[in-house]
mmCIF file of C-alpha atoms and ligand atoms in Angstrom:
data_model
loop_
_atom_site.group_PDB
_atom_site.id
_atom_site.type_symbol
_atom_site.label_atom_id
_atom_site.label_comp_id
_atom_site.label_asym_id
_atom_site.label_seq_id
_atom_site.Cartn_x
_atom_site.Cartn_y
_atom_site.Cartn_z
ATOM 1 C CA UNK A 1 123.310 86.438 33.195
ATOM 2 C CA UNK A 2 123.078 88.724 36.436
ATOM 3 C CA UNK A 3 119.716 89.536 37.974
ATOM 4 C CA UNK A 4 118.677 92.409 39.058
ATOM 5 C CA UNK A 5 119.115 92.818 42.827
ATOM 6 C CA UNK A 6 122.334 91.722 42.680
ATOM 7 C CA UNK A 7 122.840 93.975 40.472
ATOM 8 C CA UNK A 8 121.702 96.773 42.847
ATOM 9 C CA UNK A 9 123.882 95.724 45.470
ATOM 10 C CA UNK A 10 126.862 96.150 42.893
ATOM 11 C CA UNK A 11 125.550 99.689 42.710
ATOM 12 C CA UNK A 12 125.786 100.100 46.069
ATOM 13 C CA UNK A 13 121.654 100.793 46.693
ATOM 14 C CA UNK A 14 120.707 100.474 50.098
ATOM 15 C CA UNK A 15 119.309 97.105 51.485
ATOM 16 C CA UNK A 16 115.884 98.987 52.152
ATOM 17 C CA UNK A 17 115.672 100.854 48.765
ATOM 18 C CA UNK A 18 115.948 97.637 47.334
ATOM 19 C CA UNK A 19 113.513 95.898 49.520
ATOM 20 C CA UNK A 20 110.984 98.832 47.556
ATOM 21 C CA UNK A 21 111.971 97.874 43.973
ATOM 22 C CA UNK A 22 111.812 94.158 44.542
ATOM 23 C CA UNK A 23 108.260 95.085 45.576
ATOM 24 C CA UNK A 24 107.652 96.841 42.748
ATOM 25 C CA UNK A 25 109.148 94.029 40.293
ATOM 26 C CA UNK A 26 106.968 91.274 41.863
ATOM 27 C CA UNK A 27 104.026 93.773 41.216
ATOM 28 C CA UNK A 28 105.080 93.839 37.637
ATOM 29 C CA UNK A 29 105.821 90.218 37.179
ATOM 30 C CA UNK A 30 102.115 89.624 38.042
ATOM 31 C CA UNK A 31 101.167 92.568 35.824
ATOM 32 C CA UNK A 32 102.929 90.992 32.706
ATOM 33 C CA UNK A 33 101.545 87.592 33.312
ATOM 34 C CA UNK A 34 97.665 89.105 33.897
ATOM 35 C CA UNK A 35 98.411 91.311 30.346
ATOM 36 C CA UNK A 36 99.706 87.819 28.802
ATOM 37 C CA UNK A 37 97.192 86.095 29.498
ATOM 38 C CA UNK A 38 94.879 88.790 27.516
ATOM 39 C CA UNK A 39 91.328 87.728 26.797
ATOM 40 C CA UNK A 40 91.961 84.224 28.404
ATOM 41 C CA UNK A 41 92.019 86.266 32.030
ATOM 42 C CA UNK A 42 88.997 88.150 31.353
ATOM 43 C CA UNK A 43 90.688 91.511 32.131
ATOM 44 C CA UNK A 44 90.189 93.354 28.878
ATOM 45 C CA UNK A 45 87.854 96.415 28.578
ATOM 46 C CA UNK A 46 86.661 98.824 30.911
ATOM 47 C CA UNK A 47 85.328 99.696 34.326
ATOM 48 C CA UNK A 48 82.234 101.810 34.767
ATOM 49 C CA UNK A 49 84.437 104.025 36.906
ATOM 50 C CA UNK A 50 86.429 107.076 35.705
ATOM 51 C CA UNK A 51 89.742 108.025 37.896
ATOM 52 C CA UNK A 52 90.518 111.681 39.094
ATOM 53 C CA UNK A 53 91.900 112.541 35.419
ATOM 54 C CA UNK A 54 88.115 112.180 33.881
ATOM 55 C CA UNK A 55 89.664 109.537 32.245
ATOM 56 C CA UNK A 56 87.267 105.854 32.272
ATOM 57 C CA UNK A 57 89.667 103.067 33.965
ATOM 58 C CA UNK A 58 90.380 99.868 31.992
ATOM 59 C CA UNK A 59 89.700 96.582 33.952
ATOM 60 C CA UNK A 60 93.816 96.488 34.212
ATOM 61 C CA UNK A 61 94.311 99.537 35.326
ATOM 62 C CA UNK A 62 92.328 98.745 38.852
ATOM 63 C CA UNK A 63 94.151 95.552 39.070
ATOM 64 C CA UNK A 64 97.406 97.123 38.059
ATOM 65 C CA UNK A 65 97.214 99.332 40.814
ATOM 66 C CA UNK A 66 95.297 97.167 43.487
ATOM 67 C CA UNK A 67 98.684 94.769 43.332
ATOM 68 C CA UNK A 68 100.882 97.942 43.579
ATOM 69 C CA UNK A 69 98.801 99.496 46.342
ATOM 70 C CA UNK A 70 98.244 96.405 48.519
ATOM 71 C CA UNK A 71 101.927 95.356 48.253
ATOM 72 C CA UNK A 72 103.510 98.458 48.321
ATOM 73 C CA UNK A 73 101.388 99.922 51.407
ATOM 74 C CA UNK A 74 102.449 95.799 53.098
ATOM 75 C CA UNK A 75 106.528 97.080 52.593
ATOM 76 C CA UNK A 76 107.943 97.923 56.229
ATOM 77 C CA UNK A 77 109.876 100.208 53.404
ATOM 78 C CA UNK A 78 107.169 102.559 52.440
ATOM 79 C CA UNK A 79 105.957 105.458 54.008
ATOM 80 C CA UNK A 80 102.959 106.018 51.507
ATOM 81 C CA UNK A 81 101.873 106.038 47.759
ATOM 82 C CA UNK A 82 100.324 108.019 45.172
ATOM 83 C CA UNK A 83 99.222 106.759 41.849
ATOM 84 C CA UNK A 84 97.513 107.981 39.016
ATOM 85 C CA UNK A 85 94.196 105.885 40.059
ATOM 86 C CA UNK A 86 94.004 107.349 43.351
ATOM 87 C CA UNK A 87 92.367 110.705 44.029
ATOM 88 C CA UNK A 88 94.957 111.482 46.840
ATOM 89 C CA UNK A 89 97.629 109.796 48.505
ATOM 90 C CA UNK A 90 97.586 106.315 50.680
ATOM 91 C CA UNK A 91 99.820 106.203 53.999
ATOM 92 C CA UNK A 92 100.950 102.744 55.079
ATOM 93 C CA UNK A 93 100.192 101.570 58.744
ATOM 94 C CA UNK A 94 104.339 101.224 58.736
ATOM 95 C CA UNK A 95 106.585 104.104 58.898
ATOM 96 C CA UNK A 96 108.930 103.450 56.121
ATOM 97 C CA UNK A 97 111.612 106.146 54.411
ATOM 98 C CA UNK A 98 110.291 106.129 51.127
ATOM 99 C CA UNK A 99 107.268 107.363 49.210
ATOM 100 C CA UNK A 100 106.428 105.771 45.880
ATOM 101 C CA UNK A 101 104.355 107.193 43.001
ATOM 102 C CA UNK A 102 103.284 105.679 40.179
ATOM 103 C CA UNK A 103 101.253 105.263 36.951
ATOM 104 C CA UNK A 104 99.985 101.511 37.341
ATOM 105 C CA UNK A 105 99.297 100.966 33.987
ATOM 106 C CA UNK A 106 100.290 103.748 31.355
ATOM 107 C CA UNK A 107 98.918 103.755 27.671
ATOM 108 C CA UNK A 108 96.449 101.668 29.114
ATOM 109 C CA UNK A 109 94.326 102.696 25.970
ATOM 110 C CA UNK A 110 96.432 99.800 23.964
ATOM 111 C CA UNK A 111 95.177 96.707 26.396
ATOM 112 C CA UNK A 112 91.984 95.601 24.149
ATOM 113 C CA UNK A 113 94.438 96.228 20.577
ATOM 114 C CA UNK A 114 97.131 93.936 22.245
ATOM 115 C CA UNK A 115 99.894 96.515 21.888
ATOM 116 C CA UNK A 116 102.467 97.902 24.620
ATOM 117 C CA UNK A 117 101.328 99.512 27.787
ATOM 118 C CA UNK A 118 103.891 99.745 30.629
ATOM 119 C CA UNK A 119 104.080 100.635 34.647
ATOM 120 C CA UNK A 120 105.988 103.722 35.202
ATOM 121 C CA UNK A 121 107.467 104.556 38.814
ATOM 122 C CA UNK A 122 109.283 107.142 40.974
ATOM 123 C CA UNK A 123 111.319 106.605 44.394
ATOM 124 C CA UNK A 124 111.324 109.698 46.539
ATOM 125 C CA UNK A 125 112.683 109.758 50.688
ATOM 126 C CA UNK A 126 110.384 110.573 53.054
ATOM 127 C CA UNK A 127 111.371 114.484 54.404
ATOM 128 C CA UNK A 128 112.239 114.829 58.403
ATOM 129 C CA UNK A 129 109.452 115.718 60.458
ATOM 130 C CA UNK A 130 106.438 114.648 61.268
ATOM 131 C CA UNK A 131 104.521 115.561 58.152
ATOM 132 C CA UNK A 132 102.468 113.440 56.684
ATOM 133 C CA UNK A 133 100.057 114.547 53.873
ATOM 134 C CA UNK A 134 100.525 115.512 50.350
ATOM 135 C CA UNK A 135 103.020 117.784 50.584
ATOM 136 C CA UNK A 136 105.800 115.150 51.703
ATOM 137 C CA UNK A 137 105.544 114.013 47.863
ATOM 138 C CA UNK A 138 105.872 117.227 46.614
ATOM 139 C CA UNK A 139 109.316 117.254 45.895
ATOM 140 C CA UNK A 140 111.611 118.288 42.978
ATOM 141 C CA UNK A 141 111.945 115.230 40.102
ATOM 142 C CA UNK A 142 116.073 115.644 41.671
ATOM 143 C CA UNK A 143 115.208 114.333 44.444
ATOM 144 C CA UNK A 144 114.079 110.696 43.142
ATOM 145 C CA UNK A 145 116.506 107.685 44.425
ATOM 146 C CA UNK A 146 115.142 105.582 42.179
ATOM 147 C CA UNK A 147 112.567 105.672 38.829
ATOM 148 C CA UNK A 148 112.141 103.699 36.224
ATOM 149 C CA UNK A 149 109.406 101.699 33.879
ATOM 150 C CA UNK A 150 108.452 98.616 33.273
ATOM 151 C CA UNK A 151 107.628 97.809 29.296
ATOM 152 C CA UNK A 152 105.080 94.770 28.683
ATOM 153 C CA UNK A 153 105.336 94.398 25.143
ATOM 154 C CA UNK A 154 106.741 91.111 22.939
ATOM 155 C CA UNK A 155 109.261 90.615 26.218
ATOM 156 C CA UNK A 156 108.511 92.214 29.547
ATOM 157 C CA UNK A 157 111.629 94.579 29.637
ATOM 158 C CA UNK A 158 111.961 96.746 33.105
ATOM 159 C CA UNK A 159 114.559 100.460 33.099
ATOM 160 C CA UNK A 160 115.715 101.992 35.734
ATOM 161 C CA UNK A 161 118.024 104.071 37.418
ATOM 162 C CA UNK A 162 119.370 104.542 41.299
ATOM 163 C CA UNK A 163 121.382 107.789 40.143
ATOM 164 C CA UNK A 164 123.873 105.717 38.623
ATOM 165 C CA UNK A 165 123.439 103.991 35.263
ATOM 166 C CA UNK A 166 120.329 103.581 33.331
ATOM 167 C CA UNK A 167 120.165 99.684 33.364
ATOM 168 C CA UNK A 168 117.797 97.152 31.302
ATOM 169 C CA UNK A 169 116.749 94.296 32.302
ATOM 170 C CA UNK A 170 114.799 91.361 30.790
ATOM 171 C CA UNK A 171 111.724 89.208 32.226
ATOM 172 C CA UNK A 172 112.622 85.390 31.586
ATOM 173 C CA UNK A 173 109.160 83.631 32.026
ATOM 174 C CA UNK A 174 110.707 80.670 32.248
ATOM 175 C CA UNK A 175 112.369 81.418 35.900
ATOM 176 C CA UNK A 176 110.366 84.295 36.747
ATOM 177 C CA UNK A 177 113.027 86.641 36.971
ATOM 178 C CA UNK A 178 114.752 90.185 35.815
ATOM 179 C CA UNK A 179 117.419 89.800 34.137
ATOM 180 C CA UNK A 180 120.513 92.423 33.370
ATOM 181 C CA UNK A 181 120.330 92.408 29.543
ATOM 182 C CA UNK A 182 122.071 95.500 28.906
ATOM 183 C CA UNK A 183 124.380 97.223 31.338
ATOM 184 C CA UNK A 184 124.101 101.022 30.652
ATOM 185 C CA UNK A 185 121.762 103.142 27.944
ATOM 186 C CA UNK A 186 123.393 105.899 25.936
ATOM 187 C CA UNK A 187 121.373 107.718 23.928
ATOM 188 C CA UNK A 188 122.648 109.558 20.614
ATOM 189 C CA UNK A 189 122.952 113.199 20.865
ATOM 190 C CA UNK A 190 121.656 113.299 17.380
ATOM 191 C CA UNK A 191 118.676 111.822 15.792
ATOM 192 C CA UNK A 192 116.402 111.331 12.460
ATOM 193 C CA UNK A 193 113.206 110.383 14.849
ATOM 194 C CA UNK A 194 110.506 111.925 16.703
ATOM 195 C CA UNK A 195 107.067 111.335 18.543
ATOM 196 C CA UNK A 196 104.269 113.372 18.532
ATOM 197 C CA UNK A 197 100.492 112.923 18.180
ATOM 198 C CA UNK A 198 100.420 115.012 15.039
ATOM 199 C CA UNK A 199 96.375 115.166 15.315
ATOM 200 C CA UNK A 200 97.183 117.701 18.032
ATOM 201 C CA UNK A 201 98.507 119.821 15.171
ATOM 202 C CA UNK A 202 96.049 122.481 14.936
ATOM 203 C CA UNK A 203 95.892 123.148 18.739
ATOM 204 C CA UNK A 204 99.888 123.474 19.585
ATOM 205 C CA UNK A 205 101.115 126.719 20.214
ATOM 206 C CA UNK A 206 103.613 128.649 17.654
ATOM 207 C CA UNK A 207 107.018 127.280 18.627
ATOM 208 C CA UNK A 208 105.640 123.450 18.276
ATOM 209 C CA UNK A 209 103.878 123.511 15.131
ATOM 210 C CA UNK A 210 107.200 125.889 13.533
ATOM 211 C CA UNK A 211 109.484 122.885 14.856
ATOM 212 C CA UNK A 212 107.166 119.986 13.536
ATOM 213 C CA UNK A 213 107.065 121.929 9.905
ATOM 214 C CA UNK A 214 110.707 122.119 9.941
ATOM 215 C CA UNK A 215 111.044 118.653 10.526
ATOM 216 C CA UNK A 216 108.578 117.672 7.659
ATOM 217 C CA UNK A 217 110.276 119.724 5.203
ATOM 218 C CA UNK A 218 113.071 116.861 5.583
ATOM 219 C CA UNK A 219 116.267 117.720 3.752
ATOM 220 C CA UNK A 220 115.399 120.581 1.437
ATOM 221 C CA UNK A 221 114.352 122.522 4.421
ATOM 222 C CA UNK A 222 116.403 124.045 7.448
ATOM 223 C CA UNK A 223 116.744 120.602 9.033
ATOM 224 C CA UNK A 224 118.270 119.056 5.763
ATOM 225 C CA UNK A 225 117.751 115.951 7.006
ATOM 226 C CA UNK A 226 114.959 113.506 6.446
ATOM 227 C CA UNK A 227 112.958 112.639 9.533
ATOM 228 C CA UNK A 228 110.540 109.707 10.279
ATOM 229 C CA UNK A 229 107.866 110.250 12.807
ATOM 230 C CA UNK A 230 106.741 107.192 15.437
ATOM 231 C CA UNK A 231 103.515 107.162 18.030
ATOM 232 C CA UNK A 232 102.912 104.100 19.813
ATOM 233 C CA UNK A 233 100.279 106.265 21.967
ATOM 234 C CA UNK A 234 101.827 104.650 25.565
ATOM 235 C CA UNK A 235 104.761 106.990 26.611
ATOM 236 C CA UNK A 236 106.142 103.718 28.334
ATOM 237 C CA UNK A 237 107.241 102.318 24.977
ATOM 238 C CA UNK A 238 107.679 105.608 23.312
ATOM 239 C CA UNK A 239 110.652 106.252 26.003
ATOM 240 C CA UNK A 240 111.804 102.960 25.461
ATOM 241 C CA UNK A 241 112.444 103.500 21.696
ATOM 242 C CA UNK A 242 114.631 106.857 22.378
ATOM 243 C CA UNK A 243 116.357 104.742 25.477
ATOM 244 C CA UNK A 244 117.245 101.887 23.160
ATOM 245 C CA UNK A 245 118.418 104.508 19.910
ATOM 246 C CA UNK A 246 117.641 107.429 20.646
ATOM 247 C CA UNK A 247 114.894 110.154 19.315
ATOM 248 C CA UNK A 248 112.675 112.932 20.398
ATOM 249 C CA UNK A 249 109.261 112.352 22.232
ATOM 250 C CA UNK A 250 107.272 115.363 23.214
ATOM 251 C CA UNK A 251 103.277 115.887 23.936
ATOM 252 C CA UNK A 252 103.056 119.626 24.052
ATOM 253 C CA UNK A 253 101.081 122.272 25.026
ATOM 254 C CA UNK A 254 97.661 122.722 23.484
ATOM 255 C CA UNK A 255 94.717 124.594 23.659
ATOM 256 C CA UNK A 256 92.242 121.993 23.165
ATOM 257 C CA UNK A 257 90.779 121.853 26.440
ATOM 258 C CA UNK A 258 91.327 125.093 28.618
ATOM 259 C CA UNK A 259 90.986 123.325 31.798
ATOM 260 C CA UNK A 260 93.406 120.694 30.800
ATOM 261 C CA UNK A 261 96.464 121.762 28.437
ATOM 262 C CA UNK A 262 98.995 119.520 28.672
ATOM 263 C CA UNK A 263 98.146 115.767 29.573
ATOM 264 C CA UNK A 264 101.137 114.245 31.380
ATOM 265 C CA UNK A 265 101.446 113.585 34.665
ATOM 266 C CA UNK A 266 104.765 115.445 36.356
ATOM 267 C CA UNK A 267 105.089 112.676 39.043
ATOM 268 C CA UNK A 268 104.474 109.613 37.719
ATOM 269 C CA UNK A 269 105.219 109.905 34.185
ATOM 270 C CA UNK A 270 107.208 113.133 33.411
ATOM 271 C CA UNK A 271 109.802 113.162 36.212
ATOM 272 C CA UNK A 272 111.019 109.464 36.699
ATOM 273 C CA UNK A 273 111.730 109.235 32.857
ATOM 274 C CA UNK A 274 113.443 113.117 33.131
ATOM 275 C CA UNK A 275 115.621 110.808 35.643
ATOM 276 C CA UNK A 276 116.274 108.087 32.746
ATOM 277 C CA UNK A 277 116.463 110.194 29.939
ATOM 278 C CA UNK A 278 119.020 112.242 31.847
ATOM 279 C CA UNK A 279 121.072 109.739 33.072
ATOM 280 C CA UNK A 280 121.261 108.434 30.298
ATOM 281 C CA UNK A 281 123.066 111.131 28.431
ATOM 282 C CA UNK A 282 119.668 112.419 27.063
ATOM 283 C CA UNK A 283 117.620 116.011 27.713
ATOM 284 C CA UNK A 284 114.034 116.313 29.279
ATOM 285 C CA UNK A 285 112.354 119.589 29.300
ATOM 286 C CA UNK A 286 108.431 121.341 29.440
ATOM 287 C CA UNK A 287 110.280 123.106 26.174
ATOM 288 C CA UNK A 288 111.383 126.076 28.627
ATOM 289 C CA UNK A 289 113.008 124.224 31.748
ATOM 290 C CA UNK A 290 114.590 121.026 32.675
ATOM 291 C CA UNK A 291 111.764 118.609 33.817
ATOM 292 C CA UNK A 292 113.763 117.529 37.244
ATOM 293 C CA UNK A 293 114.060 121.121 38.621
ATOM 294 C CA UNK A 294 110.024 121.790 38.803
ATOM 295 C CA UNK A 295 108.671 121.701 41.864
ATOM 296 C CA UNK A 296 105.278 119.966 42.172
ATOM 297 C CA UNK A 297 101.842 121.820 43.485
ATOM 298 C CA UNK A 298 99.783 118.890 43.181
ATOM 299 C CA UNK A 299 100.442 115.270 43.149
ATOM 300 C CA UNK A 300 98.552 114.599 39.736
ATOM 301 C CA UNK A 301 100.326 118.404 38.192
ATOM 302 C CA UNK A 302 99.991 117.962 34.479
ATOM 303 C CA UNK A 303 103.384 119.121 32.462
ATOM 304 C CA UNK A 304 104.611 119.534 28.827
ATOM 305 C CA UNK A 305 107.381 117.407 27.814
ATOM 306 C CA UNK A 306 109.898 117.390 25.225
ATOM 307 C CA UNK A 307 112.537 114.686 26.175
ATOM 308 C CA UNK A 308 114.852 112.492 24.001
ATOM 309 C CA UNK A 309 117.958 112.911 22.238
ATOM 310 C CA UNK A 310 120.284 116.209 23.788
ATOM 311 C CA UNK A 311 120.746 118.023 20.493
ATOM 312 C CA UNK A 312 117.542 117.251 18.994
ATOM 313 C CA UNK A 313 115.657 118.463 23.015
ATOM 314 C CA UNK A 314 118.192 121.854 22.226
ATOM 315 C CA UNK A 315 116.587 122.459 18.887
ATOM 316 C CA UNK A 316 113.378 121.705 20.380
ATOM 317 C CA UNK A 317 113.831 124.288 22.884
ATOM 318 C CA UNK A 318 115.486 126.868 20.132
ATOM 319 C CA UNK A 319 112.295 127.447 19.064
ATOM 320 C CA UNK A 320 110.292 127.773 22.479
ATOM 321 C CA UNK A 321 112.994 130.555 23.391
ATOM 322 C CA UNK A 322 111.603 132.814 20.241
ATOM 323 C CA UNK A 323 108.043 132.747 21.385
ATOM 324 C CA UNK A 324 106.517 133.847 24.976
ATOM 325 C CA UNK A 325 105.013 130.646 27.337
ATOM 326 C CA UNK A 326 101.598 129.983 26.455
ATOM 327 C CA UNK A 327 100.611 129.158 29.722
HETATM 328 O O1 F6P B 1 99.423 109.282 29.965
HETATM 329 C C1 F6P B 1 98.710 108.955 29.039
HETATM 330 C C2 F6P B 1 99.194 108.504 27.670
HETATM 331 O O2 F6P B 1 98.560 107.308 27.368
HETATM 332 C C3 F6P B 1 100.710 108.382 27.423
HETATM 333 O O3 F6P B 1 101.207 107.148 27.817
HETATM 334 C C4 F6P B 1 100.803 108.594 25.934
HETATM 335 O O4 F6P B 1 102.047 109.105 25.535
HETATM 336 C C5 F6P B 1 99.679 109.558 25.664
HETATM 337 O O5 F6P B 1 98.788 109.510 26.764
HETATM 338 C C6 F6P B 1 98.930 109.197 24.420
HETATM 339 O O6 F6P B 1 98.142 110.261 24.080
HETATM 340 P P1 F6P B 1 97.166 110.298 22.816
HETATM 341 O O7 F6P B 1 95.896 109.671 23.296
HETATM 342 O O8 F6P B 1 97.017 111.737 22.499
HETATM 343 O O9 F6P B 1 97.803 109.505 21.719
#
C-alpha cells in the first residue's frame, strides 16, 4: 500500500509543502495515540481556561495545539500559525513560505463520550513583501495549497487535497504510518442525507427552517423522497460521512446569540473543507456564495455553511435566493 508522501511527490507537491504536511501528520499521529489512550493518559475533561471563542478548552485541546504550535513554529517551512486556541497569530523565528491555520482539535465536545473529534487544517503561501501580521492570513479560501482533516475515530483516517485529488489515507498503528487507502473521493450529486443540529430549529432564519420542513415531509411532500437526518456534533466526522457517500451538512444562521450568529470558523474549519468538498465534485456555500471566494476580516471570522452533495447544496441555496440575507 503507498504512503502518503510518496504519494505527494506523485502529485507533484513541492519538496517544502510537503516538509509542512509531514509536520502536520506527525502532530496528528501523536494526537491519535494521546486520544487512544483516553482515560489511561489522564487527558480527559477540561481546563479552567476558556479560548478567544468564550468557549472552555478541553485538556486535549491545549495539548492538541501545543504539539501543532511547537512543531509547526520548529518547520524552516513555516512562516507563522493561527489556530483556533490562539487569540492572534504566532510568527516562527524562521522565514518560511507558508502560513498554516488550524483547528487543533474540532468537536472537541465528544473527548469525555469517546466519540470522533478530528484536527482540521489549511495551507496558505506567504504574500511578497515584508508584511508580517494578521493580514498575511487573510486570504481568499482559493488561495489554500493544501487543506485537509484528520478524523480520530475507530481508525485514525487523514483527507486532504494539494489542488489535485481529494485523497484518504489510513493510520496503521502498527508501523506508525499514513497510508493511501483510497485514491480519489467523489461525492454523489444527489443524496437522501443531511446534518443539522435540529435544536437550532426555532432560531434559523426563513429559508432554513422552509428547507428542513421540506425535507421532513419525505416523499409525500415537494422533495418526494424520504430523508434521514445524521449529527455527530464534530464537523470533522460530519464531512467525512458526505466525503465517503455523500450528503448535506450545514450549521446555519441563527439568531440565538446576536453577538455570535453563526458558529464556524471561516479559516480553519469552513474554508479547507470548501477546498475538499469542492474538489471533490461537491458544493460549499454560506447559502448565498461559494465558501472559497470570501475574503477573511479576521482570522477567527465566523461563517454559515451549507456544504455537501452539488444538487442537494443547489436546493439548499434555492431557497436562500427567495428570502433577503439575514445578516
Ligand atoms: O466548531 C465547533 C463544532 O464542534 C463543530 O465541529 C460541530 O459541527 C459543531 O460545533 C457542533 O455544534 P453543536 O454544539 O451545535 O452540536
Amino acid at each position: 500500500m503507498k504512503r502518503l508522501l510518496p504519494t505527494l511527490r506523485a502529485d507533484q507537491t513541492s519538496e517544502s509543502l510537503i516538509s509542512v504536511i509531514n509536520t502536520i501528520h506527525i502532530a496528528a499521529k501523536e494526537i491519535s495515540f494521546r486520544l487512544h489512550q483516553g482515560a489511561l493518559a489522564g487527558v480527559l475533561g477540561s481546563t479552567l481556561d476558556e479560548n478567544i471563542q468564550g468557549e472552555t478548552q478541553k485538556k486535549l485541546d491545549v495539548v492538541a495545539n501545543q504539539l501543532l504550535k511547537t512543531l509547526l513554529l520548529e518547520s524552516p517551512n513555516v512562516h507563522a500559525i493561527a489556530s483556533e486556541e490562539e487569540d492572534s497569530i504566532v510568527v516562527s523565528p524562521n522565514s518560511g513560505h507558508y502560513l498554516v491555520a488550524f483547528d487543533p482539535l474540532d468537536g472537541s465536545s465528544n473527548i469525555d463520550i469517546n466519540g470522533s473529534v478530528g484536527t482540521i487544517f489549511s495551507i496558505l503561501r506567504k504574500p511578497e513583501g515584508e508584511e508580517t501580521g494578521e493580514s498575511m492570513f487573510l486570504q481568499p479560501g482559493k488561495a489554500q495549497v493544501a487543506a485537509g482533516y484528520i478524523v480520530y475515530g475507530p481508525a485514525t483516517m487523514l483527507v486532504m487535497t494539494t489542488g489535485k485529488a481529494v485523497r484518504t489515507y489510513t493510520l496503521d498503528q502498527t508501523v506508525g504510518e499514513f497510508l493511501l487507502t483510497r485514491e480519489t473521493a467523489e461525492i454523489p450529486r444527489s443524496t437522501r442525507e443531511f446534518a443539522i443540529n435540529m435544536s437550532n430549529q426555532r432560531h434559523w432564519a426563513p429559508p432554513v427552517k422552509e428547507y428542513v420542513e421540506d425535507l421532513l415531509k419525505g416523499e409525500t411532500g415537494p422533495r418526494k423522497k424520504n430523508f434521514n437526518m445524521r449529527w455527530n456534533a464534530a464537523m470533522v466526522s460530519d464531512v467525512h460521512r458526505i466525503i465517503t457517500r455523500g450528503g448535506l451538512f450545514t450549521y446555519p444562521w441563527d439568531d440565538r446569540n446576536g453577538k455570535k450568529p453563526f458558529k464556524l470558523r471561516l479559516m480553519y474549519e469552513a474554508a479547507p473543507m470548501a477546498l475538499l468538498i469542492e474538489k471533490a465534485g461537491g458544493k460549499a456555500t454560506d447559502g448565498y456564495q461559494r465558501i472559497l471566494d470570501i475574503v477573511p476580516t479576521d482570522i477567527h471570522q465566523r461563517v454559515g455553511v451549507v456544504l455537501g452533495s452539488a444538487s442537494e447544496v443547489d436546493k439548499c441555496m434555492d431557497y436562500h435566493a427567495k428570502h433577503p440575507k439575514p445578516f
